Amino acid sequence: MPEEGMTSEDWVNVLSDCFASDMELIRLKAARDAKQCVSRKVARVLKQQLEVEASGKVRAALVESLAVVGGEGYYSTLAAALEDGEAQVRAMAIMGLAMLTLDDETIPHFILHLQDSANEVRMKALESLAIADSVVVGTTVERMLRSRLVEWRSSALHLMELAENTRTLNLLAPLLDDEDASIRKRAAKLVGQMAEGGDAAAAELRSKRGM
């Protein structure tokens, strides 16, 4: 597989046979080849296999192909893959979501995974944010900083720590009084960096707060 002239039904039959194999290599090749046939039927087979597949390597390939074959109809499946225990699957899920959309629903996923335990996932999240619309990223950061969830505020703050162009004093100032001590400390450090960089308003705020 694949062979010229294969119909979507042919693909479904071949994929089903391959996914029934005990050999990881066969399932992996099938998962990778599947993206050559954009079909709802093929997408359903990929999703079904993703739900039972034991190999992280194969799950990553399934996620990649599902993003191509299934499109936005499988957004929730790709988003769920962000919680996979294997880093390669989470990284591929980020890539897949970035292929589908870079809107204010998807961007929080990328920001949250900037603090993923795996470097490859963090890098894919950062790469996806780099190609996203800066205005959408900015409004998403602002929304996340207002969240009641410490994880969301911390992740949005982490993006500001990584990307200087996302820092604004009006976003950082409220974090100086955040209920979370770590967030307060990190926000104060960024305000200090802005002040040292010549930001007069940041310098004034730092002086007023005795930071």
Short mmCIF file of C-alpha atoms in Angstrom, two decimals:
data_model
loop_
_atom_site.label_atom_id
_atom_site.label_comp_id
_atom_site.label_asym_id
_atom_site.label_seq_id
_atom_site.Cartn_x
_atom_site.Cartn_y
_atom_site.Cartn_z
CA MET A 1 0.00 0.00 0.00
CA PRO A 2 -0.86 2.49 -1.35
CA GLU A 3 -1.77 1.41 -4.89
CA GLU A 4 -2.94 3.55 -7.77
CA GLY A 5 -6.70 3.69 -8.22
CA MET A 6 -7.59 2.72 -4.66
CA THR A 7 -11.03 3.91 -3.59
CA SER A 8 -11.86 5.09 -0.09
CA GLU A 9 -13.45 1.70 0.55
CA ASP A 10 -10.21 0.03 -0.53
CA TRP A 11 -8.30 2.25 1.87
CA VAL A 12 -10.63 1.39 4.73
CA ASN A 13 -10.22 -2.33 4.10
CA VAL A 14 -6.42 -2.15 3.82
CA LEU A 15 -6.06 0.08 6.86
CA SER A 16 -8.32 -2.16 8.92
CA ASP A 17 -6.20 -5.18 8.02
CA CYS A 18 -2.95 -3.35 8.82
CA PHE A 19 -4.21 -2.01 12.14
CA ALA A 20 -5.18 -5.55 13.14
CA SER A 21 -1.53 -6.56 12.85
CA ASP A 22 0.57 -7.24 15.94
CA MET A 23 3.56 -5.66 14.19
CA GLU A 24 4.07 -2.01 15.14
CA LEU A 25 5.93 -1.27 11.90
CA ILE A 26 2.95 -2.32 9.80
CA ARG A 27 0.53 -0.23 11.84
CA LEU A 28 2.94 2.72 11.72
CA LYS A 29 3.28 2.62 7.95
CA ALA A 30 -0.48 2.36 7.55
CA ALA A 31 -1.02 5.34 9.86
CA ARG A 32 1.45 7.44 7.88
CA ASP A 33 0.16 6.39 4.45
CA ALA A 34 -3.45 7.10 5.41
CA LYS A 35 -3.09 10.84 4.92
CA GLN A 36 -2.93 10.22 1.18
CA CYS A 37 -6.67 9.52 1.14
CA VAL A 38 -8.86 12.39 2.31
CA SER A 39 -12.06 10.60 3.19
CA ARG A 40 -14.56 10.65 6.05
CA LYS A 41 -14.51 6.87 6.13
CA VAL A 42 -10.73 6.79 6.46
CA ALA A 43 -10.88 9.47 9.16
CA ARG A 44 -13.28 7.33 11.19
CA VAL A 45 -10.92 4.35 10.94
CA LEU A 46 -8.01 6.51 12.11
CA LYS A 47 -9.98 7.82 15.08
CA GLN A 48 -11.06 4.33 16.07
CA GLN A 49 -7.47 3.10 15.93
CA LEU A 50 -6.23 6.09 17.89
CA GLU A 51 -8.57 5.16 20.73
CA VAL A 52 -7.06 1.66 21.09
CA GLU A 53 -3.49 2.02 19.81
CA ALA A 54 -0.86 1.07 22.38
CA SER A 55 2.19 2.46 20.58
CA GLY A 56 2.98 6.13 21.11
CA LYS A 57 4.83 6.25 17.80
CA VAL A 58 1.79 4.94 15.93
CA ARG A 59 -0.57 7.26 17.85
CA ALA A 60 1.57 10.23 16.77
CA ALA A 61 1.30 9.15 13.13
CA LEU A 62 -2.45 8.65 13.51
CA VAL A 63 -2.84 12.16 14.91
CA GLU A 64 -0.84 13.64 12.03
CA SER A 65 -2.88 11.82 9.39
CA LEU A 66 -6.16 12.60 11.13
CA ALA A 67 -5.39 16.32 10.99
CA VAL A 68 -4.97 16.02 7.22
CA VAL A 69 -7.75 13.56 6.48
CA GLY A 70 -10.36 14.55 9.05
CA GLY A 71 -9.84 18.29 9.18
CA GLU A 72 -11.76 20.52 11.58
CA GLY A 73 -14.35 17.83 12.15
CA TYR A 74 -11.79 16.10 14.37
CA TYR A 75 -10.66 19.16 16.30
CA SER A 76 -11.82 17.72 19.62
CA THR A 77 -9.96 14.46 18.96
CA LEU A 78 -6.72 16.34 18.29
CA ALA A 79 -7.26 18.53 21.36
CA ALA A 80 -7.74 15.41 23.48
CA ALA A 81 -4.43 14.06 22.15
CA LEU A 82 -2.70 16.99 23.88
CA GLU A 83 -3.20 15.06 27.12
CA ASP A 84 -1.52 11.90 25.80
CA GLY A 85 1.18 10.45 28.01
CA GLU A 86 3.67 10.35 25.12
CA ALA A 87 5.44 13.59 24.24
CA GLN A 88 5.61 12.76 20.54
CA VAL A 89 1.82 12.45 20.44
CA ARG A 90 1.32 15.79 22.21
CA ALA A 91 3.80 17.46 19.85
CA MET A 92 2.01 16.07 16.82
CA ALA A 93 -1.34 17.15 18.24
CA ILE A 94 -0.05 20.71 18.48
CA MET A 95 1.14 20.56 14.88
CA GLY A 96 -2.20 19.14 13.79
CA LEU A 97 -4.21 21.82 15.57
CA ALA A 98 -1.96 24.52 14.11
CA MET A 99 -2.71 23.13 10.65
CA LEU A 100 -6.43 23.45 11.28
CA THR A 101 -6.74 26.83 12.94
CA LEU A 102 -4.86 29.47 14.89
CA ASP A 103 -7.83 31.13 16.56
CA ASP A 104 -8.54 32.20 20.12
CA GLU A 105 -9.87 28.73 20.97
CA THR A 106 -6.72 26.92 19.88
CA ILE A 107 -4.03 29.37 21.02
CA PRO A 108 -4.61 28.74 24.77
CA HIS A 109 -3.66 25.10 24.16
CA PHE A 110 -0.32 26.23 22.75
CA ILE A 111 0.31 28.69 25.57
CA LEU A 112 -0.46 26.06 28.21
CA HIS A 113 1.96 23.62 26.58
CA LEU A 114 4.81 26.12 26.73
CA GLN A 115 5.27 24.59 30.19
CA ASP A 116 5.02 20.99 29.04
CA SER A 117 7.50 18.60 30.62
CA ALA A 118 8.92 17.66 27.18
CA ASN A 119 11.14 20.03 25.23
CA GLU A 120 9.81 18.87 21.84
CA VAL A 121 6.27 19.78 22.90
CA ARG A 122 7.34 23.18 24.23
CA MET A 123 9.16 23.92 20.96
CA LYS A 124 6.15 22.94 18.81
CA ALA A 125 3.92 25.16 20.95
CA LEU A 126 6.31 28.08 20.57
CA GLU A 127 6.63 27.53 16.81
CA SER A 128 2.84 27.51 16.47
CA LEU A 129 2.51 30.74 18.44
CA ALA A 130 5.20 32.34 16.27
CA ILE A 131 3.09 31.90 13.14
CA ALA A 132 -0.18 32.93 14.78
CA ASP A 133 -1.66 36.41 14.42
CA SER A 134 0.00 38.61 17.04
CA VAL A 135 -3.27 40.43 17.79
CA VAL A 136 -5.09 37.16 18.48
CA VAL A 137 -2.20 35.98 20.64
CA GLY A 138 -2.27 39.25 22.57
CA THR A 139 -6.00 39.16 23.27
CA THR A 140 -5.72 35.49 24.27
CA VAL A 141 -2.92 36.26 26.72
CA GLU A 142 -5.02 39.04 28.24
CA ARG A 143 -7.99 36.69 28.62
CA MET A 144 -5.86 33.98 30.21
CA LEU A 145 -4.34 36.44 32.68
CA ARG A 146 -7.84 37.24 33.90
CA SER A 147 -8.67 33.57 34.41
CA ARG A 148 -9.39 32.17 37.86
CA LEU A 149 -7.14 29.23 36.99
CA VAL A 150 -3.60 29.67 38.25
CA GLU A 151 -2.34 27.38 35.48
CA TRP A 152 -3.76 29.68 32.81
CA ARG A 153 -2.34 32.83 34.40
CA SER A 154 1.03 31.17 34.92
CA SER A 155 1.19 29.92 31.32
CA ALA A 156 0.27 33.32 29.87
CA LEU A 157 2.92 34.92 32.07
CA HIS A 158 5.42 32.33 30.85
CA LEU A 159 4.79 33.43 27.26
CA MET A 160 5.58 37.00 28.30
CA GLU A 161 8.79 35.71 29.86
CA LEU A 162 9.73 34.07 26.56
CA ALA A 163 8.54 36.74 24.14
CA GLU A 164 9.39 40.34 24.99
CA ASN A 165 6.92 41.74 22.44
CA THR A 166 4.00 40.30 24.44
CA ARG A 167 4.85 42.27 27.60
CA THR A 168 2.80 45.33 28.49
CA LEU A 169 2.73 47.09 31.83
CA ASN A 170 -1.07 47.16 32.00
CA LEU A 171 -1.07 43.35 31.86
CA LEU A 172 1.79 42.88 34.31
CA ALA A 173 0.73 45.41 36.94
CA PRO A 174 -2.33 43.45 38.20
CA LEU A 175 -0.16 40.34 38.54
CA LEU A 176 1.92 42.08 41.19
CA ASP A 177 -1.05 41.50 43.51
CA ASP A 178 -1.89 38.02 42.27
CA GLU A 179 -2.96 35.51 44.92
CA ASP A 180 -0.19 33.17 43.76
CA ALA A 181 3.23 34.09 45.21
CA SER A 182 5.15 32.64 42.27
CA ILE A 183 3.18 34.72 39.77
CA ARG A 184 3.73 37.88 41.85
CA LYS A 185 7.48 37.24 41.94
CA ARG A 186 7.75 36.52 38.22
CA ALA A 187 5.66 39.55 37.28
CA ALA A 188 7.84 41.78 39.46
CA LYS A 189 10.92 40.45 37.72
CA LEU A 190 9.50 41.31 34.30
CA VAL A 191 8.52 44.80 35.44
CA GLY A 192 12.08 45.21 36.68
CA GLN A 193 13.45 44.09 33.32
CA MET A 194 11.21 46.59 31.52
CA ALA A 195 12.38 49.36 33.86
CA GLU A 196 16.03 48.47 33.27
CA GLY A 197 15.32 48.49 29.55
CA GLY A 198 14.29 52.11 29.68
CA ASP A 199 10.53 51.88 30.20
CA ALA A 200 9.75 54.99 32.25
CA ALA A 201 6.31 53.81 33.36
CA ALA A 202 7.76 50.50 34.54
CA ALA A 203 10.50 52.34 36.42
CA GLU A 204 7.91 54.54 38.11
CA LEU A 205 5.81 51.53 39.09
CA ARG A 206 8.85 49.72 40.45
CA SER A 207 9.75 52.75 42.53
CA LYS A 208 6.22 53.14 43.90
CA ARG A 209 6.06 49.48 44.85
CA GLY A 210 9.54 49.47 46.35
CA MET A 211 10.56 46.60 44.14
#
